[in-house]
PDB file of C-alpha atoms in Angstrom:
ATOM      1  CA  UNK A 556      10.635  11.886 -36.938  1.00 86.00           C
ATOM      2  CA  UNK A 557      12.094  13.781 -33.989  1.00 92.00           C
ATOM      3  CA  UNK A 558      13.271  13.067 -30.466  1.00 92.00           C
ATOM      4  CA  UNK A 559      11.739  15.486 -27.951  1.00 93.00           C
ATOM      5  CA  UNK A 560      13.350  15.785 -24.517  1.00 92.00           C
ATOM      6  CA  UNK A 561      10.936  17.058 -21.857  1.00 91.00           C
ATOM      7  CA  UNK A 562      12.622  18.405 -18.734  1.00 88.00           C
ATOM      8  CA  UNK A 563      12.870  21.543 -16.645  1.00 83.00           C
ATOM      9  CA  UNK A 564      15.761  20.232 -14.546  1.00 83.00           C
ATOM     10  CA  UNK A 565      19.384  20.961 -15.426  1.00 83.00           C
ATOM     11  CA  UNK A 566      20.444  17.674 -13.851  1.00 82.00           C
ATOM     12  CA  UNK A 567      18.310  15.689 -16.306  1.00 85.00           C
ATOM     13  CA  UNK A 568      19.571  17.767 -19.222  1.00 84.00           C
ATOM     14  CA  UNK A 569      23.226  17.216 -18.314  1.00 84.00           C
ATOM     15  CA  UNK A 570      22.560  13.526 -17.662  1.00 85.00           C
ATOM     16  CA  UNK A 571      21.047  13.102 -21.148  1.00 86.00           C
ATOM     17  CA  UNK A 572      24.074  14.853 -22.669  1.00 84.00           C
ATOM     18  CA  UNK A 573      26.578  12.676 -20.786  1.00 83.00           C
ATOM     19  CA  UNK A 574      24.560   9.530 -21.573  1.00 84.00           C
ATOM     20  CA  UNK A 575      24.773  10.333 -25.292  1.00 87.00           C
ATOM     21  CA  UNK A 576      21.013  10.609 -25.769  1.00 86.00           C
ATOM     22  CA  UNK A 577      20.406  12.641 -28.943  1.00 87.00           C
ATOM     23  CA  UNK A 578      17.416  14.958 -29.167  1.00 89.00           C
ATOM     24  CA  UNK A 579      16.077  17.402 -31.724  1.00 90.00           C
ATOM     25  CA  UNK A 580      13.975  19.537 -29.396  1.00 90.00           C
ATOM     26  CA  UNK A 581      14.069  20.270 -25.662  1.00 90.00           C
ATOM     27  CA  UNK A 582      10.976  21.677 -23.926  1.00 90.00           C
ATOM     28  CA  UNK A 583      10.121  22.294 -20.274  1.00 88.00           C
ATOM     29  CA  UNK A 584       6.455  21.389 -20.729  1.00 88.00           C
ATOM     30  CA  UNK A 585       5.094  19.212 -23.507  1.00 89.00           C
ATOM     31  CA  UNK A 586       2.207  20.342 -25.679  1.00 90.00           C
ATOM     32  CA  UNK A 587       0.785  17.120 -27.171  1.00 89.00           C
ATOM     33  CA  UNK A 588       0.096  19.035 -30.380  1.00 90.00           C
ATOM     34  CA  UNK A 589       3.879  19.106 -30.875  1.00 89.00           C
ATOM     35  CA  UNK A 590       4.012  15.317 -31.137  1.00 94.00           C
ATOM     36  CA  UNK A 591       3.650  13.506 -34.466  1.00 93.00           C
ATOM     37  CA  UNK A 592       3.520   9.834 -35.392  1.00 93.00           C
ATOM     38  CA  UNK A 593       6.976   8.267 -35.236  1.00 93.00           C
ATOM     39  CA  UNK A 594       8.392  10.828 -32.790  1.00 95.00           C
ATOM     40  CA  UNK A 595      10.224   9.735 -29.640  1.00 94.00           C
ATOM     41  CA  UNK A 596       9.408  11.577 -26.406  1.00 94.00           C
ATOM     42  CA  UNK A 597      11.846  11.325 -23.493  1.00 93.00           C
ATOM     43  CA  UNK A 598      10.959  12.553 -19.990  1.00 90.00           C
ATOM     44  CA  UNK A 599       8.922  11.955 -16.837  1.00 88.00           C
ATOM     45  CA  UNK A 600       5.434  12.777 -18.074  1.00 89.00           C
ATOM     46  CA  UNK A 601       2.194  12.477 -16.079  1.00 87.00           C
ATOM     47  CA  UNK A 602       0.322   9.308 -16.977  1.00 87.00           C
ATOM     48  CA  UNK A 603      -2.413  11.034 -18.993  1.00 87.00           C
ATOM     49  CA  UNK A 604       0.122  12.926 -21.146  1.00 89.00           C
ATOM     50  CA  UNK A 605       2.179   9.796 -21.737  1.00 91.00           C
ATOM     51  CA  UNK A 606      -1.003   8.039 -22.873  1.00 91.00           C
ATOM     52  CA  UNK A 607      -1.731  10.876 -25.314  1.00 91.00           C
ATOM     53  CA  UNK A 608       1.821  10.661 -26.688  1.00 93.00           C
ATOM     54  CA  UNK A 609       1.359   6.941 -27.331  1.00 93.00           C
ATOM     55  CA  UNK A 610      -2.085   7.572 -28.789  1.00 92.00           C
ATOM     56  CA  UNK A 611      -0.513   9.862 -31.382  1.00 92.00           C
ATOM     57  CA  UNK A 612       1.695   7.029 -32.615  1.00 93.00           C
ATOM     58  CA  UNK A 613       4.863   8.232 -30.875  1.00 94.00           C
ATOM     59  CA  UNK A 614       7.188   6.272 -28.585  1.00 94.00           C
ATOM     60  CA  UNK A 615       7.487   7.269 -24.937  1.00 94.00           C
ATOM     61  CA  UNK A 616      10.789   6.723 -23.094  1.00 92.00           C
ATOM     62  CA  UNK A 617      10.407   7.308 -19.356  1.00 92.00           C
ATOM     63  CA  UNK A 618      13.360   8.432 -17.245  1.00 89.00           C
ATOM     64  CA  UNK A 619      13.274   5.956 -14.354  1.00 87.00           C
ATOM     65  CA  UNK A 620      15.175   7.017 -11.219  1.00 84.00           C
ATOM     66  CA  UNK A 621      15.581   4.953  -8.049  1.00 83.00           C
ATOM     67  CA  UNK A 622      15.448   7.893  -5.646  1.00 77.00           C
ATOM     68  CA  UNK A 623      16.142   7.174  -1.936  1.00 77.00           C
ATOM     69  CA  UNK A 624      13.488   8.408   0.448  1.00 75.00           C
ATOM     70  CA  UNK A 625      15.739  11.113   1.892  1.00 71.00           C
ATOM     71  CA  UNK A 626      16.286  12.663  -1.563  1.00 68.00           C
ATOM     72  CA  UNK A 627      12.682  12.766  -2.748  1.00 69.00           C
ATOM     73  CA  UNK A 628      11.396  16.232  -3.528  1.00 66.00           C
ATOM     74  CA  UNK A 629      14.913  17.643  -3.954  1.00 70.00           C
ATOM     75  CA  UNK A 630      16.494  18.932  -7.151  1.00 74.00           C
ATOM     76  CA  UNK A 631      18.752  16.161  -8.460  1.00 74.00           C
ATOM     77  CA  UNK A 632      22.094  16.898 -10.120  1.00 78.00           C
ATOM     78  CA  UNK A 633      23.626  14.795 -12.857  1.00 76.00           C
ATOM     79  CA  UNK A 634      25.820  12.855 -10.443  1.00 78.00           C
ATOM     80  CA  UNK A 635      22.761  12.224  -8.266  1.00 80.00           C
ATOM     81  CA  UNK A 636      21.025  10.670 -11.276  1.00 81.00           C
ATOM     82  CA  UNK A 637      24.051   8.456 -11.886  1.00 81.00           C
ATOM     83  CA  UNK A 638      23.972   7.282  -8.269  1.00 81.00           C
ATOM     84  CA  UNK A 639      20.217   6.641  -8.503  1.00 79.00           C
ATOM     85  CA  UNK A 640      20.609   4.299 -11.494  1.00 80.00           C
ATOM     86  CA  UNK A 641      18.860   6.668 -13.911  1.00 85.00           C
ATOM     87  CA  UNK A 642      17.819   4.875 -17.094  1.00 89.00           C
ATOM     88  CA  UNK A 643      15.327   5.076 -19.939  1.00 88.00           C
ATOM     89  CA  UNK A 644      12.496   2.548 -20.089  1.00 90.00           C
ATOM     90  CA  UNK A 645       9.983   2.508 -22.939  1.00 92.00           C
ATOM     91  CA  UNK A 646       6.322   2.435 -21.940  1.00 92.00           C
ATOM     92  CA  UNK A 647       3.271   1.903 -24.114  1.00 91.00           C
ATOM     93  CA  UNK A 648       0.306   3.469 -22.329  1.00 86.00           C
ATOM     94  CA  UNK A 649      -3.322   3.595 -23.311  1.00 81.00           C
ATOM     95  CA  UNK A 650      -6.287   4.772 -21.245  1.00 74.00           C
ATOM     96  CA  UNK A 651      -8.682   2.202 -19.886  1.00 67.00           C
ATOM     97  CA  UNK A 652     -12.408   2.523 -20.458  1.00 59.00           C
ATOM     98  CA  UNK A 653     -13.849   5.397 -18.384  1.00 56.00           C
ATOM     99  CA  UNK A 654     -15.106   4.298 -14.974  1.00 48.00           C
ATOM    100  CA  UNK A 655     -18.582   5.627 -14.354  1.00 48.00           C
ATOM    101  CA  UNK A 656     -19.347   6.791 -10.836  1.00 44.00           C
ATOM    102  CA  UNK A 657     -22.599   4.831 -10.995  1.00 42.00           C
ATOM    103  CA  UNK A 658     -20.551   1.628 -11.399  1.00 43.00           C
ATOM    104  CA  UNK A 659     -18.938   2.236  -8.001  1.00 41.00           C
ATOM    105  CA  UNK A 660     -21.813   2.782  -5.575  1.00 43.00           C
ATOM    106  CA  UNK A 661     -21.313   3.437  -1.892  1.00 42.00           C
ATOM    107  CA  UNK A 662     -22.311  -0.159  -1.162  1.00 36.00           C
ATOM    108  CA  UNK A 663     -19.048  -1.279  -2.758  1.00 42.00           C
ATOM    109  CA  UNK A 664     -17.184   0.497   0.071  1.00 45.00           C
ATOM    110  CA  UNK A 665     -18.683  -1.694   2.789  1.00 43.00           C
ATOM    111  CA  UNK A 666     -16.558  -4.832   2.283  1.00 46.00           C
ATOM    112  CA  UNK A 667     -14.686  -5.207   5.587  1.00 51.00           C
ATOM    113  CA  UNK A 668     -10.963  -5.517   6.171  1.00 61.00           C
ATOM    114  CA  UNK A 669      -9.706  -2.641   4.026  1.00 78.00           C
ATOM    115  CA  UNK A 670      -9.034   1.090   4.146  1.00 86.00           C
ATOM    116  CA  UNK A 671     -10.825   4.027   2.596  1.00 89.00           C
ATOM    117  CA  UNK A 672      -8.352   6.641   1.385  1.00 90.00           C
ATOM    118  CA  UNK A 673     -10.115  10.022   1.318  1.00 91.00           C
ATOM    119  CA  UNK A 674      -8.255  12.295  -1.134  1.00 89.00           C
ATOM    120  CA  UNK A 675      -8.796  16.033  -1.566  1.00 89.00           C
ATOM    121  CA  UNK A 676      -8.263  16.485  -5.302  1.00 87.00           C
ATOM    122  CA  UNK A 677      -5.538  18.896  -6.388  1.00 84.00           C
ATOM    123  CA  UNK A 678      -5.162  21.067  -9.494  1.00 79.00           C
ATOM    124  CA  UNK A 679      -1.658  19.675 -10.035  1.00 74.00           C
ATOM    125  CA  UNK A 680      -2.742  16.734 -12.167  1.00 59.00           C
ATOM    126  CA  UNK A 681      -1.627  13.536 -10.414  1.00 65.00           C
ATOM    127  CA  UNK A 682       0.045  15.142  -7.384  1.00 77.00           C
ATOM    128  CA  UNK A 683      -2.316  13.107  -5.181  1.00 80.00           C
ATOM    129  CA  UNK A 684      -0.969   9.820  -6.507  1.00 84.00           C
ATOM    130  CA  UNK A 685       2.324   9.448  -4.574  1.00 86.00           C
ATOM    131  CA  UNK A 686       0.717   9.661  -1.095  1.00 86.00           C
ATOM    132  CA  UNK A 687      -2.210   7.476  -2.188  1.00 86.00           C
ATOM    133  CA  UNK A 688       0.114   4.797  -3.545  1.00 85.00           C
ATOM    134  CA  UNK A 689       2.173   5.005  -0.348  1.00 85.00           C
ATOM    135  CA  UNK A 690      -0.724   4.074   1.945  1.00 85.00           C
ATOM    136  CA  UNK A 691      -3.162   2.131  -0.277  1.00 86.00           C
ATOM    137  CA  UNK A 692      -3.160  -1.603  -0.956  1.00 86.00           C
ATOM    138  CA  UNK A 693      -5.162  -3.824  -3.292  1.00 85.00           C
ATOM    139  CA  UNK A 694      -8.764  -3.970  -2.175  1.00 84.00           C
ATOM    140  CA  UNK A 695      -8.749  -0.496  -0.628  1.00 86.00           C
ATOM    141  CA  UNK A 696     -11.032   2.268  -1.873  1.00 88.00           C
ATOM    142  CA  UNK A 697     -10.197   5.838  -2.852  1.00 89.00           C
ATOM    143  CA  UNK A 698     -12.885   8.444  -2.196  1.00 89.00           C
ATOM    144  CA  UNK A 699     -12.254  11.730  -4.023  1.00 89.00           C
ATOM    145  CA  UNK A 700     -13.402  15.082  -2.646  1.00 90.00           C
ATOM    146  CA  UNK A 701     -13.584  17.632  -5.486  1.00 89.00           C
ATOM    147  CA  UNK A 702     -14.363  21.323  -5.037  1.00 88.00           C
ATOM    148  CA  UNK A 703     -15.051  22.057  -8.726  1.00 86.00           C
ATOM    149  CA  UNK A 704     -15.752  20.188 -12.017  1.00 84.00           C
ATOM    150  CA  UNK A 705     -12.203  20.565 -13.359  1.00 81.00           C
ATOM    151  CA  UNK A 706     -10.883  18.621 -10.358  1.00 82.00           C
ATOM    152  CA  UNK A 707     -13.195  15.739 -11.224  1.00 83.00           C
ATOM    153  CA  UNK A 708     -11.272  15.417 -14.490  1.00 81.00           C
ATOM    154  CA  UNK A 709      -7.999  15.367 -12.522  1.00 74.00           C
ATOM    155  CA  UNK A 710      -9.345  12.543 -10.394  1.00 77.00           C
ATOM    156  CA  UNK A 711     -10.467  10.582 -13.452  1.00 80.00           C
ATOM    157  CA  UNK A 712      -6.954  10.810 -14.923  1.00 80.00           C
ATOM    158  CA  UNK A 713      -5.720   8.875 -11.888  1.00 81.00           C
ATOM    159  CA  UNK A 714      -8.147   5.972 -12.359  1.00 81.00           C
ATOM    160  CA  UNK A 715      -6.136   4.154 -15.088  1.00 82.00           C
ATOM    161  CA  UNK A 716      -3.257   4.015 -12.599  1.00 83.00           C
ATOM    162  CA  UNK A 717      -5.303   2.988  -9.551  1.00 85.00           C
ATOM    163  CA  UNK A 718      -7.619   0.394 -11.135  1.00 85.00           C
ATOM    164  CA  UNK A 719      -4.877  -2.088 -12.227  1.00 85.00           C
ATOM    165  CA  UNK A 720      -3.558  -1.985  -8.636  1.00 84.00           C
ATOM    166  CA  UNK A 721      -6.876  -3.242  -7.319  1.00 86.00           C
ATOM    167  CA  UNK A 722      -8.024   0.114  -5.916  1.00 86.00           C
ATOM    168  CA  UNK A 723     -11.679   1.053  -6.262  1.00 86.00           C
ATOM    169  CA  UNK A 724     -12.534   4.723  -6.766  1.00 85.00           C
ATOM    170  CA  UNK A 725     -15.566   6.894  -6.118  1.00 87.00           C
ATOM    171  CA  UNK A 726     -16.196  10.623  -6.273  1.00 87.00           C
ATOM    172  CA  UNK A 727     -18.491  12.388  -3.823  1.00 87.00           C
ATOM    173  CA  UNK A 728     -21.206  13.716  -6.106  1.00 86.00           C
ATOM    174  CA  UNK A 729     -21.546  17.082  -4.324  1.00 88.00           C
ATOM    175  CA  UNK A 730     -18.779  19.680  -4.739  1.00 89.00           C
ATOM    176  CA  UNK A 731     -16.794  20.159  -1.546  1.00 89.00           C
ATOM    177  CA  UNK A 732     -17.085  23.732  -0.226  1.00 89.00           C
ATOM    178  CA  UNK A 733     -13.864  25.726   0.081  1.00 87.00           C
ATOM    179  CA  UNK A 734     -14.964  27.775   3.114  1.00 88.00           C
ATOM    180  CA  UNK A 735     -13.839  26.051   6.288  1.00 87.00           C
ATOM    181  CA  UNK A 736     -17.031  26.987   8.149  1.00 89.00           C
ATOM    182  CA  UNK A 737     -19.191  25.133   5.608  1.00 91.00           C
ATOM    183  CA  UNK A 738     -17.151  21.933   5.519  1.00 90.00           C
ATOM    184  CA  UNK A 739     -18.239  20.135   8.752  1.00 91.00           C
ATOM    185  CA  UNK A 740     -21.898  20.066   7.714  1.00 91.00           C
ATOM    186  CA  UNK A 741     -20.957  19.018   4.174  1.00 91.00           C
ATOM    187  CA  UNK A 742     -18.778  16.164   5.431  1.00 90.00           C
ATOM    188  CA  UNK A 743     -21.557  14.968   7.731  1.00 90.00           C
ATOM    189  CA  UNK A 744     -24.085  15.011   4.881  1.00 90.00           C
ATOM    190  CA  UNK A 745     -22.032  13.712   1.950  1.00 88.00           C
ATOM    191  CA  UNK A 746     -18.908  11.908   3.184  1.00 88.00           C
ATOM    192  CA  UNK A 747     -19.721  10.138   6.435  1.00 87.00           C
ATOM    193  CA  UNK A 748     -22.546   8.069   4.889  1.00 85.00           C
ATOM    194  CA  UNK A 749     -19.971   6.572   2.490  1.00 84.00           C
ATOM    195  CA  UNK A 750     -17.506   5.553   5.221  1.00 82.00           C
ATOM    196  CA  UNK A 751     -18.199   2.092   6.677  1.00 76.00           C
ATOM    197  CA  UNK A 752     -17.589   1.899  10.433  1.00 74.00           C
ATOM    198  CA  UNK A 753     -15.328  -1.179  10.176  1.00 71.00           C
ATOM    199  CA  UNK A 754     -12.805   0.506   7.876  1.00 75.00           C
ATOM    200  CA  UNK A 755      -9.701   2.481   8.702  1.00 84.00           C
ATOM    201  CA  UNK A 756      -9.911   5.926   7.070  1.00 88.00           C
ATOM    202  CA  UNK A 757      -6.770   7.677   5.782  1.00 89.00           C
ATOM    203  CA  UNK A 758      -6.924  11.296   4.625  1.00 90.00           C
ATOM    204  CA  UNK A 759      -4.650  12.525   1.801  1.00 88.00           C
ATOM    205  CA  UNK A 760      -4.853  16.281   2.293  1.00 85.00           C
ATOM    206  CA  UNK A 761      -2.274  17.711  -0.112  1.00 82.00           C
ATOM    207  CA  UNK A 762      -5.038  19.206  -2.277  1.00 80.00           C
ATOM    208  CA  UNK A 763      -7.212  22.239  -1.762  1.00 75.00           C
ATOM    209  CA  UNK A 764      -6.547  25.348   0.285  1.00 75.00           C
ATOM    210  CA  UNK A 765      -4.838  24.839   3.637  1.00 77.00           C
ATOM    211  CA  UNK A 766      -7.867  25.959   5.715  1.00 82.00           C
ATOM    212  CA  UNK A 767     -10.053  23.659   3.606  1.00 84.00           C
ATOM    213  CA  UNK A 768      -7.765  20.645   4.144  1.00 83.00           C
ATOM    214  CA  UNK A 769      -7.563  21.326   7.869  1.00 86.00           C
ATOM    215  CA  UNK A 770     -11.336  21.614   8.140  1.00 88.00           C
ATOM    216  CA  UNK A 771     -11.844  18.288   6.316  1.00 88.00           C
ATOM    217  CA  UNK A 772      -9.335  16.648   8.659  1.00 87.00           C
ATOM    218  CA  UNK A 773     -11.130  17.919  11.744  1.00 86.00           C
ATOM    219  CA  UNK A 774     -14.552  16.963  10.375  1.00 84.00           C
TER     220      UNK A 774
END
């Protein structure tokens, strides 16, 4: 049995040292193949990796940090972590049953009184999640625009996080083009029919190429 510390930030490393957290191995990026039953993994893993760690019979200790809004996105030093009440919390995570696109037809998006969050899927795993969780509320719908099959997998990894919060998800079946000139016609054909007129629509455009995101916004 080993304790594996996963971090690429010096502040987290120094914090673990000062907090007296012992570890046998420190890595910047975790390969799940490194994890064996009985191991303890400490870090801030994406949800799907944390679920795989738990699925291998290991314990996952998440570094929880209460970061003020003005400090988000900045490199945190050890003293910053102390001020932000950094602490370890154990989580046991397992994936929910896969949600089939057919189980979430466009008709489900027509219940009035809620928002549709249109998200351009990103290659950076769950990078879409923070802005989605910032604007979405229970009963809202998340409509994923994916430009290639691998991004559909990224979007599916987010579903176990979104579903327990009461958010319904759907992927546009057609791949979104990456050329800005092709996007208006694609949006008209494949996205607009899914957007009910009585809903507020919010676009999360931190995925895709910048011209692609801008073209989706204008369309």
